[in-house]
Coordinates of N, CA and C and ligand atoms in Angstrom, one line a residue:
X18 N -30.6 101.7 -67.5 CA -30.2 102.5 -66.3 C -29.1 101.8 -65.6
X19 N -28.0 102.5 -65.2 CA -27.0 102.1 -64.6 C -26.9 102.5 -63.2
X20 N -26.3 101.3 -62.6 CA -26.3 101.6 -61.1 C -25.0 101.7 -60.7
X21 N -23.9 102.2 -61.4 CA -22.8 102.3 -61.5 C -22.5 103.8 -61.5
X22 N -22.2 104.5 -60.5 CA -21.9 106.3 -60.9 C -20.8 106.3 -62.0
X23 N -21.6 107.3 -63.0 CA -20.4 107.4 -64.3 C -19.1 108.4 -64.4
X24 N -18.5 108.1 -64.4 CA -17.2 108.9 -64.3 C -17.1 110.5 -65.3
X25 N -17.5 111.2 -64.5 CA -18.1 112.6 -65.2 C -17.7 113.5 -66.1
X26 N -16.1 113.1 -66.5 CA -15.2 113.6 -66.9 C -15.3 113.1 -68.3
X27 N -15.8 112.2 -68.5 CA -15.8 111.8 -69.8 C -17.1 110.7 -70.3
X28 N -17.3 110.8 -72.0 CA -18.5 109.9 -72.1 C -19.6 110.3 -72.0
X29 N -20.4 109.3 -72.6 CA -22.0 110.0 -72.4 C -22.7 109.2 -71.8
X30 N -23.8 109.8 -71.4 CA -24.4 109.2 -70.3 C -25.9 109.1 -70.8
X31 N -26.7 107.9 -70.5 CA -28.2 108.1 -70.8 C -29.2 108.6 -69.6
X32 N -30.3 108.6 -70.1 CA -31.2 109.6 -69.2 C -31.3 108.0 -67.8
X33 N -31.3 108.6 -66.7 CA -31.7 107.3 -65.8 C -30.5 107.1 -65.3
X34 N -29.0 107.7 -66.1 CA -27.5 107.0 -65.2 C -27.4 107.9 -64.5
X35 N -26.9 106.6 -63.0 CA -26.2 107.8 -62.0 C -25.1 108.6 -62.1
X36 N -25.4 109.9 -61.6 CA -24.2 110.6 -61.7 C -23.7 110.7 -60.7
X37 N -24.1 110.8 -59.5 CA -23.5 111.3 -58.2 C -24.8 110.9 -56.9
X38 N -24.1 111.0 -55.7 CA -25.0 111.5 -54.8 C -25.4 113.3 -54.3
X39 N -26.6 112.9 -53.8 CA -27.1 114.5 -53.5 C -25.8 115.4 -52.9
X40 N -25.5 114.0 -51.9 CA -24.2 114.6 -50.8 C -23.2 115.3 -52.2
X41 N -22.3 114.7 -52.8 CA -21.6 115.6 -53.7 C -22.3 116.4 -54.4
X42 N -23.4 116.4 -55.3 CA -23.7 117.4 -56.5 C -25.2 117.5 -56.1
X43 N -25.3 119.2 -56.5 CA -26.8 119.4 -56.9 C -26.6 119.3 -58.5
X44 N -28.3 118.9 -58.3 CA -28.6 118.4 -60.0 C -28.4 120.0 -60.7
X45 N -28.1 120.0 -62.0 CA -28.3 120.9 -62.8 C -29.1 121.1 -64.2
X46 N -28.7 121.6 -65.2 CA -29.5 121.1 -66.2 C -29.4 119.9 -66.8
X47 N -30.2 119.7 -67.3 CA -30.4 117.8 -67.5 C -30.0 116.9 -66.5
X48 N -30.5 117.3 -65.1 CA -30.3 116.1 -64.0 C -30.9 116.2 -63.3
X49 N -31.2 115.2 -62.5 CA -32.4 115.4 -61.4 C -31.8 114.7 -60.1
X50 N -32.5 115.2 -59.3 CA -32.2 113.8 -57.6 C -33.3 113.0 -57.5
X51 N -33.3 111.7 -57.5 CA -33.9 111.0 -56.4 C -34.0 110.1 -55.4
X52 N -34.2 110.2 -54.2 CA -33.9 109.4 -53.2 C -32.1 109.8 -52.7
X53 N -31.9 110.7 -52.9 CA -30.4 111.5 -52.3 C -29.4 110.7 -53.4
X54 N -29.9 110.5 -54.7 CA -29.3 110.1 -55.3 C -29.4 111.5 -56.7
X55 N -28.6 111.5 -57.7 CA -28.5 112.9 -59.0 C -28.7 111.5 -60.3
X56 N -29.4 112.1 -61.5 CA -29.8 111.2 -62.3 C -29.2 112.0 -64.0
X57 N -29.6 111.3 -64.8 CA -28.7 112.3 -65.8 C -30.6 111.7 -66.5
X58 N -31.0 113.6 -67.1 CA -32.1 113.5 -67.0 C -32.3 113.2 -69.0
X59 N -30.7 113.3 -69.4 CA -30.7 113.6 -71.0 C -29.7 112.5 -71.3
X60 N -30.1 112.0 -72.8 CA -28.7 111.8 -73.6 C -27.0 113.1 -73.8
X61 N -26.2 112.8 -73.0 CA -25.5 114.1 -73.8 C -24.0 113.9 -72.8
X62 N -23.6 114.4 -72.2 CA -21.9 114.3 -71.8 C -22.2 114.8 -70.2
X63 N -21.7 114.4 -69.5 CA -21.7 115.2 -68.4 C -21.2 116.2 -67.7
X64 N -21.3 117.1 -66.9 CA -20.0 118.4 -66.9 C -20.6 118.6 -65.1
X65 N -19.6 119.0 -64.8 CA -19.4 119.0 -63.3 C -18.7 120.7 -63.3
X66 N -19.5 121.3 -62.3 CA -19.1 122.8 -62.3 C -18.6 122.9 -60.7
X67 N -17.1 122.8 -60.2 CA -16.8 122.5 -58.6 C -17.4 123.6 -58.1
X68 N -17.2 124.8 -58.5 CA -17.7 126.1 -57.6 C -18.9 126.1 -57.2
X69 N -20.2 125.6 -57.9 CA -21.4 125.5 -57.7 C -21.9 123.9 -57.0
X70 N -20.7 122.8 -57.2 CA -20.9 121.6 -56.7 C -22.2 120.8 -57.5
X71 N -22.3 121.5 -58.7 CA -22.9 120.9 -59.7 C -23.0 120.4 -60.7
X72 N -23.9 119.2 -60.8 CA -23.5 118.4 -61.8 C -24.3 118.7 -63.1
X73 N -24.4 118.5 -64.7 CA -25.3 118.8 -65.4 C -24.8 117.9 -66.9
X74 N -25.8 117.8 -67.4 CA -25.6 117.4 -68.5 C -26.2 117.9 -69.7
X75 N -24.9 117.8 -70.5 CA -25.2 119.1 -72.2 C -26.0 117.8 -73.2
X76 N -26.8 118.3 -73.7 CA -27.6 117.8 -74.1 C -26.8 117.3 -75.5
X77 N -26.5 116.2 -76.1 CA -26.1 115.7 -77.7 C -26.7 116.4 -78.6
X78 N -28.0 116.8 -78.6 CA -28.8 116.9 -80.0 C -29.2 118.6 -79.8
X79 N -28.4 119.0 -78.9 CA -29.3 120.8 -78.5 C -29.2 121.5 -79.4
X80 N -27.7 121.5 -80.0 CA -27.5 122.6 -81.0 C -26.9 122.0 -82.1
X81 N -26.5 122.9 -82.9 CA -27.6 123.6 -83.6 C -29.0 123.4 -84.3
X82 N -29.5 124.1 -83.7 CA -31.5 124.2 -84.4 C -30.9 125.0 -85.4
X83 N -31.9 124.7 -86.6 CA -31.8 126.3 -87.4 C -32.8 127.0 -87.6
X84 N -32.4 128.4 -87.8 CA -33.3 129.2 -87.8 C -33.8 129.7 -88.9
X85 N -35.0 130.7 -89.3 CA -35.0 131.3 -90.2 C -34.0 132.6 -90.1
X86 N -33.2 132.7 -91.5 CA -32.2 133.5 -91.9 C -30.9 132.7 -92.1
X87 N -30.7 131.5 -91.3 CA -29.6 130.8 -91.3 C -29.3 130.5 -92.7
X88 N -27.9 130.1 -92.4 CA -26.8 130.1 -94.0 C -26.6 128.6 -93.9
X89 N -27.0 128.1 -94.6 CA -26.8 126.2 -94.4 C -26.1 126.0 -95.8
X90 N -25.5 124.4 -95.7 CA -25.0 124.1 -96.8 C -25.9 123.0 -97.2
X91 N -26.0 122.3 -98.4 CA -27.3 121.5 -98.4 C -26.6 120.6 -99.7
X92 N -26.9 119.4 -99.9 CA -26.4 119.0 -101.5 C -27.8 118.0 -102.0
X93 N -27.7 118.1 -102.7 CA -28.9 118.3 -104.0 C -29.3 116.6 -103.6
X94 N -30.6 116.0 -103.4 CA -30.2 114.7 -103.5 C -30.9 114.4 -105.1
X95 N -32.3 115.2 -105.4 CA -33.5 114.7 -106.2 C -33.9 116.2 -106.5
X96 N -34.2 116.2 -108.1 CA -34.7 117.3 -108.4 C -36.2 116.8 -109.0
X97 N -37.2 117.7 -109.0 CA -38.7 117.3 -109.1 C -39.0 118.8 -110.2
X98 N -40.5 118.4 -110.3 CA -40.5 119.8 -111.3 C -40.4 121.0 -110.6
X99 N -41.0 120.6 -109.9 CA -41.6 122.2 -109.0 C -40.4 122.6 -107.4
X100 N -39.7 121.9 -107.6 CA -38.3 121.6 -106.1 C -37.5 120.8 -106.2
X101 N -36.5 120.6 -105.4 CA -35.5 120.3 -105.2 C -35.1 119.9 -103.8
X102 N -34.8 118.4 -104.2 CA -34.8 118.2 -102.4 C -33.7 118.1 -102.2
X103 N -33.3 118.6 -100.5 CA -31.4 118.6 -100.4 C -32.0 117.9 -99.0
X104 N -30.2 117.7 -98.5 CA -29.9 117.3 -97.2 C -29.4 118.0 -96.4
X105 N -29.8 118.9 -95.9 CA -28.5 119.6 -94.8 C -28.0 119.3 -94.2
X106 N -26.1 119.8 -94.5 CA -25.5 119.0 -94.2 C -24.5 119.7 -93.0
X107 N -24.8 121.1 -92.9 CA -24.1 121.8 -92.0 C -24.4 123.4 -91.9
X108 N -24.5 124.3 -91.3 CA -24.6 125.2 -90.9 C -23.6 125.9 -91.4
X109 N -23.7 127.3 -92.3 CA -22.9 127.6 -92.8 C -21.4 128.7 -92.1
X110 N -22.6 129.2 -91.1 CA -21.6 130.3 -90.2 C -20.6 129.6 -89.4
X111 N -21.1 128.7 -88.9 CA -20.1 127.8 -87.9 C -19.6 126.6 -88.6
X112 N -20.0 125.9 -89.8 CA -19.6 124.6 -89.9 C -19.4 123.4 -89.2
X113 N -20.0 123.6 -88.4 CA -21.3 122.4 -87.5 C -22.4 122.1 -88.3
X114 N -22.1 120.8 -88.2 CA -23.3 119.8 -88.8 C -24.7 119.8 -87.5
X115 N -25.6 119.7 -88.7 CA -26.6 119.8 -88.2 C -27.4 118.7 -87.9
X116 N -27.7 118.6 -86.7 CA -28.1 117.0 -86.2 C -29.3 116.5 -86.9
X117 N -29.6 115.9 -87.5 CA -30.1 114.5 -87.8 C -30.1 114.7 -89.2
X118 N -29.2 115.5 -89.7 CA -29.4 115.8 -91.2 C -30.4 116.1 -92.2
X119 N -31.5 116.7 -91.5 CA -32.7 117.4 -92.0 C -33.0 117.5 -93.6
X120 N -34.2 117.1 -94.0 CA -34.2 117.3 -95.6 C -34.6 119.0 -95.8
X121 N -34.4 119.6 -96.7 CA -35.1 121.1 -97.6 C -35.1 120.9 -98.4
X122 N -36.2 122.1 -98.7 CA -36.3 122.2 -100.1 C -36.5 123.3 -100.7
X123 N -36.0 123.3 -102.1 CA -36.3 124.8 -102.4 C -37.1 124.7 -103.9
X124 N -38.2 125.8 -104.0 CA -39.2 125.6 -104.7 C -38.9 126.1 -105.7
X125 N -39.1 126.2 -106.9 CA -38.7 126.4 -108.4 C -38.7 127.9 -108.4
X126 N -40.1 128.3 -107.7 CA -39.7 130.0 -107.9 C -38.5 130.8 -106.6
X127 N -38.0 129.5 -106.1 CA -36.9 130.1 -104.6 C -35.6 130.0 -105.2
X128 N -35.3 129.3 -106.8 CA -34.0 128.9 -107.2 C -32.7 129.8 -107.5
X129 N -33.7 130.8 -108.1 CA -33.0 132.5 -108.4 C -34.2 133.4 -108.7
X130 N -33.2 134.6 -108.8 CA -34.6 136.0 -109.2 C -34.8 135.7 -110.3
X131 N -36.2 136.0 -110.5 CA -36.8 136.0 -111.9 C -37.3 134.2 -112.3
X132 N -37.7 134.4 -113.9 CA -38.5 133.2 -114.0 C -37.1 131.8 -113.7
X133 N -37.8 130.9 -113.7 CA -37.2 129.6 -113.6 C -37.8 128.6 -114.8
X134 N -37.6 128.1 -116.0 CA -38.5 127.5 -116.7 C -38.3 125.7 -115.8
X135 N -37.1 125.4 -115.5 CA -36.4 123.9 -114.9 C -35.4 124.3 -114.1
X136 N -35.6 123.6 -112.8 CA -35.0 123.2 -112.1 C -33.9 122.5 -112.3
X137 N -34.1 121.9 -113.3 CA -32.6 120.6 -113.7 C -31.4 121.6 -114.3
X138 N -31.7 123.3 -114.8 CA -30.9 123.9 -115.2 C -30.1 124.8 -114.1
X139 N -30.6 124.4 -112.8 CA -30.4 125.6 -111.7 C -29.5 124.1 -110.8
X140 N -30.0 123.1 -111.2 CA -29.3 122.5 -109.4 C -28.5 121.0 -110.8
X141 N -28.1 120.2 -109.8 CA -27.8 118.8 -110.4 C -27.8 118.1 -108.8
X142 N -27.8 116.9 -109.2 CA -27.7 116.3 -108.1 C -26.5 115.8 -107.7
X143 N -26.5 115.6 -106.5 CA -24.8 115.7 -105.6 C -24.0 117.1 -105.8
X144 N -24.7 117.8 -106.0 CA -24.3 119.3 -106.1 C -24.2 119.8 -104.3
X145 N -23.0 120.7 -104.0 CA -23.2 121.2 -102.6 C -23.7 122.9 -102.5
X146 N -24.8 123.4 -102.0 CA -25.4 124.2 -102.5 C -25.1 125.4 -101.2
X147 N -25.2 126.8 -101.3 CA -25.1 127.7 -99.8 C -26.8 128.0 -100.2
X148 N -27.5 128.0 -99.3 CA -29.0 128.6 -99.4 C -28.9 128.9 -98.2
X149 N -29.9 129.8 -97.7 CA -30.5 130.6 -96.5 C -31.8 129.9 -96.2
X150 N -31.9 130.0 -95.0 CA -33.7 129.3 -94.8 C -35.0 130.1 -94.2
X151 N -35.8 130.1 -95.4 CA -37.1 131.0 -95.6 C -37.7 130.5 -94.1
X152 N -38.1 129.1 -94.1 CA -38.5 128.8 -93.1 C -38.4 127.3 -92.2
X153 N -38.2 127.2 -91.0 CA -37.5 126.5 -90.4 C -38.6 125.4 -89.9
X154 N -39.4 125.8 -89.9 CA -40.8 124.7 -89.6 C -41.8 124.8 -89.6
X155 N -42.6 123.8 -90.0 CA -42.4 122.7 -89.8 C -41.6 121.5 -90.7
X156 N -41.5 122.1 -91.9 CA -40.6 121.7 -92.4 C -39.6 122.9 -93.4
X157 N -38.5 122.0 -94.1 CA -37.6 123.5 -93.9 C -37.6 123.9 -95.3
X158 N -37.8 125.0 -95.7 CA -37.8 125.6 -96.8 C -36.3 126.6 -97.0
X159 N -35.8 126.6 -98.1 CA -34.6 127.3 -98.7 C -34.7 128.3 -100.2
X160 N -33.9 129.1 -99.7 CA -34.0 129.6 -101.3 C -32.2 129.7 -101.3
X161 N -32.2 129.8 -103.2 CA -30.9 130.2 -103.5 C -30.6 131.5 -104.3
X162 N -32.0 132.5 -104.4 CA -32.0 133.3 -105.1 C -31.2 134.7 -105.3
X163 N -30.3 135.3 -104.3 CA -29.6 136.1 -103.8 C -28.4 135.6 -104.6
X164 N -27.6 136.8 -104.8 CA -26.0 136.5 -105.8 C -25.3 135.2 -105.2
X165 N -25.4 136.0 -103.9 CA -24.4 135.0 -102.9 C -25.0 133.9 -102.5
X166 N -25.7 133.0 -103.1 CA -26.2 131.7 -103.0 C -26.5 131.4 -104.1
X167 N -26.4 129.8 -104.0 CA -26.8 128.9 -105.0 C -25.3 127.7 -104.9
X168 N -25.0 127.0 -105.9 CA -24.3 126.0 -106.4 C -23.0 126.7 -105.6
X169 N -22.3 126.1 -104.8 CA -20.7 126.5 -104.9 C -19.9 125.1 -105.2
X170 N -20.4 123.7 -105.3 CA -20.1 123.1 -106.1 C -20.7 121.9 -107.2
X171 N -20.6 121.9 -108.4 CA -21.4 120.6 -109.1 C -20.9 119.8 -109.3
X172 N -21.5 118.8 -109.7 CA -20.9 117.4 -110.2 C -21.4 117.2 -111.6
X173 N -20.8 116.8 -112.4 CA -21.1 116.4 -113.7 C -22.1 115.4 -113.4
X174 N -23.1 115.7 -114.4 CA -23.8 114.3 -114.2 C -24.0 113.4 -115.0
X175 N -22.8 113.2 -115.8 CA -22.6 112.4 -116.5 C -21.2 111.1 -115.6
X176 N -20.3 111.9 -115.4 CA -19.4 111.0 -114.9 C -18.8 111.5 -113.2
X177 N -19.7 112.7 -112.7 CA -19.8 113.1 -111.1 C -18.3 113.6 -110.6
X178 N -17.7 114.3 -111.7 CA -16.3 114.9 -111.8 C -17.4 116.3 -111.2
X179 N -16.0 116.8 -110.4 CA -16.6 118.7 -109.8 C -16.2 119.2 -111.2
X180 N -17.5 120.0 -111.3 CA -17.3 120.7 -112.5 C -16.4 122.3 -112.3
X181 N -15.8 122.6 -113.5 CA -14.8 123.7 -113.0 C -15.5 124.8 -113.8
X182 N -15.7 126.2 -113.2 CA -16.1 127.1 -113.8 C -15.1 128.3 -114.7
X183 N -15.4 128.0 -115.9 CA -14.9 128.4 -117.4 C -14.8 130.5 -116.8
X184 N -14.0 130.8 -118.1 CA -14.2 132.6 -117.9 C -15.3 133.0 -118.0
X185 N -16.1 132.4 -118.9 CA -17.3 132.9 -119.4 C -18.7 132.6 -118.2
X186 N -18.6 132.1 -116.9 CA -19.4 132.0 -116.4 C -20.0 130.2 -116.9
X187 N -19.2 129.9 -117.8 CA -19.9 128.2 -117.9 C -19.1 127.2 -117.3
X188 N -19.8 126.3 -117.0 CA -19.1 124.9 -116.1 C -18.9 124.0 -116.9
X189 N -17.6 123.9 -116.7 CA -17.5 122.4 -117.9 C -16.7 121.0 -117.0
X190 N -16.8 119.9 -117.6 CA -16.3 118.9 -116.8 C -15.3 118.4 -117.3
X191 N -14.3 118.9 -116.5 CA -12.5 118.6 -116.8 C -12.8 117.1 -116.9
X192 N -13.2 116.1 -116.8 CA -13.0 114.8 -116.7 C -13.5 114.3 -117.9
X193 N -14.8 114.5 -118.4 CA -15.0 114.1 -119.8 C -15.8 115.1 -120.8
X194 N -15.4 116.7 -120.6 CA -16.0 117.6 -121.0 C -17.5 118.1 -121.2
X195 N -18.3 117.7 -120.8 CA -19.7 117.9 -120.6 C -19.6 119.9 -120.3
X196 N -20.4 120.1 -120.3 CA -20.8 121.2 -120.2 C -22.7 121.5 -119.1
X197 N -22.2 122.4 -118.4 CA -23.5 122.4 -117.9 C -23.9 123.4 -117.3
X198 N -25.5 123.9 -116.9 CA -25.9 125.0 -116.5 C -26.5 124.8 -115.1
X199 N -25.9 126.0 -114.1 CA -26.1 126.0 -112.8 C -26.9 127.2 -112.2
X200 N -27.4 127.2 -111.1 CA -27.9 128.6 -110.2 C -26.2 128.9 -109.7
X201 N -25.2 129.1 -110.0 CA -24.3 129.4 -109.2 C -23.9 129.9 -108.4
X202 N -23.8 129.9 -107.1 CA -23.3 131.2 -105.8 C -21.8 132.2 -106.4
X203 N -21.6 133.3 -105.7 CA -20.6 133.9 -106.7 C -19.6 133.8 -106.0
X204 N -19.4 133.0 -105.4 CA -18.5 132.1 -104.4 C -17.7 131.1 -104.7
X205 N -18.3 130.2 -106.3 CA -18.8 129.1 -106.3 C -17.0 128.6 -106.5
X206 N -16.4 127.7 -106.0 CA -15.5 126.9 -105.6 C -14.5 127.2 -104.8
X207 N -14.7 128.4 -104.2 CA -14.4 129.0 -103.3 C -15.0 128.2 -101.8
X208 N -15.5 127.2 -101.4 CA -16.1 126.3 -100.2 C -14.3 126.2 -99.0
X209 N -15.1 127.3 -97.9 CA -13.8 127.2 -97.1 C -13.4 126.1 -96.6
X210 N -12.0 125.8 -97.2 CA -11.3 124.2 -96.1 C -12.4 124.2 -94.8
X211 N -12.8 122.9 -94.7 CA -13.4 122.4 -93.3 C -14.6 122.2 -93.3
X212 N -15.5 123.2 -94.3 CA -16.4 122.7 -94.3 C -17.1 121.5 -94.5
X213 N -18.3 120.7 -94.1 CA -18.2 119.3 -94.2 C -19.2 119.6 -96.0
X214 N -18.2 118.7 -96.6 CA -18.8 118.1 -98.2 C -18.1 119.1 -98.7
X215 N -17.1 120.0 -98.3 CA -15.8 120.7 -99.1 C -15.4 120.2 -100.1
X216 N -15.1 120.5 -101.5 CA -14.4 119.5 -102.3 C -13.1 119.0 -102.3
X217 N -12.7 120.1 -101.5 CA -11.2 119.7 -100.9 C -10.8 119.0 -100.1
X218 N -11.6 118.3 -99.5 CA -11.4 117.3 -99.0 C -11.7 115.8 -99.5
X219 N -12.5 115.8 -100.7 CA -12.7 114.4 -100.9 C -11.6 114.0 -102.1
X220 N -11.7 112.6 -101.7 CA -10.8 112.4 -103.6 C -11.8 111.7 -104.5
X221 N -11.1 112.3 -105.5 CA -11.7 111.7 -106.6 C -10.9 110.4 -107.3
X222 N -12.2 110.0 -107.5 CA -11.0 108.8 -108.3 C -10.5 109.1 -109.2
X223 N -9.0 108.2 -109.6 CA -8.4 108.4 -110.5 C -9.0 108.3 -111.9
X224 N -8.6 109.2 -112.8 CA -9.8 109.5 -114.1 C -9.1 108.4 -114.9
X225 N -9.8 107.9 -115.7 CA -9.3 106.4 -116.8 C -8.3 107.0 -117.7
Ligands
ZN3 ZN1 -18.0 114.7 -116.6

């Protein structure tokens, strides 16, 4: 706790720093008074509203929650028999990352319609995947079953080159030819600039 008023305009502030006296600001959300003094009641930035002569603080971790129906992006870390565990890595409507990078998963019968014999034929690992989420807690379940979900990008898993999708609907790996089978979104390399884990944004290393 700081006994120093924090300069409101910028920076974050922990729960306990002063922001102000009562005399300037009534508390708002995430702040409190005590002793004719305003307290910052959250981790998060501070915001000062003159008209109302109030002080408040936006919370770091508020948003985004996700919900069920939400469009996340997720990349593959571990495939098991029965699921597939990802990381989410961002929210797909907004492309905001999602705070604390949440694990899901999606269950062998959530991969696509119809049967699934293996998982290892639907995902790869370090794969960046579009899934929707069945359900949001207590822990988070995904599916990729719908046209418009699944893989929009792989990695070879032989040498972790992005694999490029052939006319015929197959993935092959421009770097050392491998060939491989995916759940694919019908989107699939299509991942809009900006999104975070875009492939357009990373480099690859130079191939030998
Ligand atoms: Zn390869």
């Amino acid at each position: 706790m700081s006994t120093e008023p924090v300069p409101a305009s910028k920076g974050l502030v922990l729960p306990g720093d002063l922001l102000g006296t009562a005399e300037e600001f009534v508390p708002g959300l995430g702040a409190y008074e005590d002793g004719g003094r305003v307290y910052a009641a959250l981790l998060g930035h501070p915001h000062i509203d003159p008209q109302a002569r109030a002080i408040s603080v936006r919370a770091l971790h508020a948003v985004p929650r996700l919900a069920e129906g939400d469009l996340v992006y997720a990349r593959v870390d571990e495939i098991k028999s029965a699921m597939a565990i990802l990381t989410i890595v961002s929210s797909a409507g907004s492309n905001r990352g999602v705070p604390g990078a949440p694990e899901g998963t999606v269950h062998i019968s959530k991969a696509r319609d119809g049967y699934t014999e293996s998982l290892a034929t639907e995902f790869g690992v370090g794969d960046l995947v579009l899934a929707k989420v069945l359900q949001a807690h207590p822990t988070i379940k995904l599916t990729t079953a719908p046209p418009a979900l699944g893989v929009v990008a792989a990695r070879c898993q032989s040498c972790h080159a992005l694999l490029a999708l052939g006319p015929r609907g197959a993935l092959g790996c421009p770097r050392c030819g491998a060939t491989e089978s995916r759940k694919i979104a019908q989107g699939y390399g299509e991942l809009a600039p900006g999104a975070p884990g875009a492939p357009a944004h990373e480099h690859e290393p130079p191939s030998a």
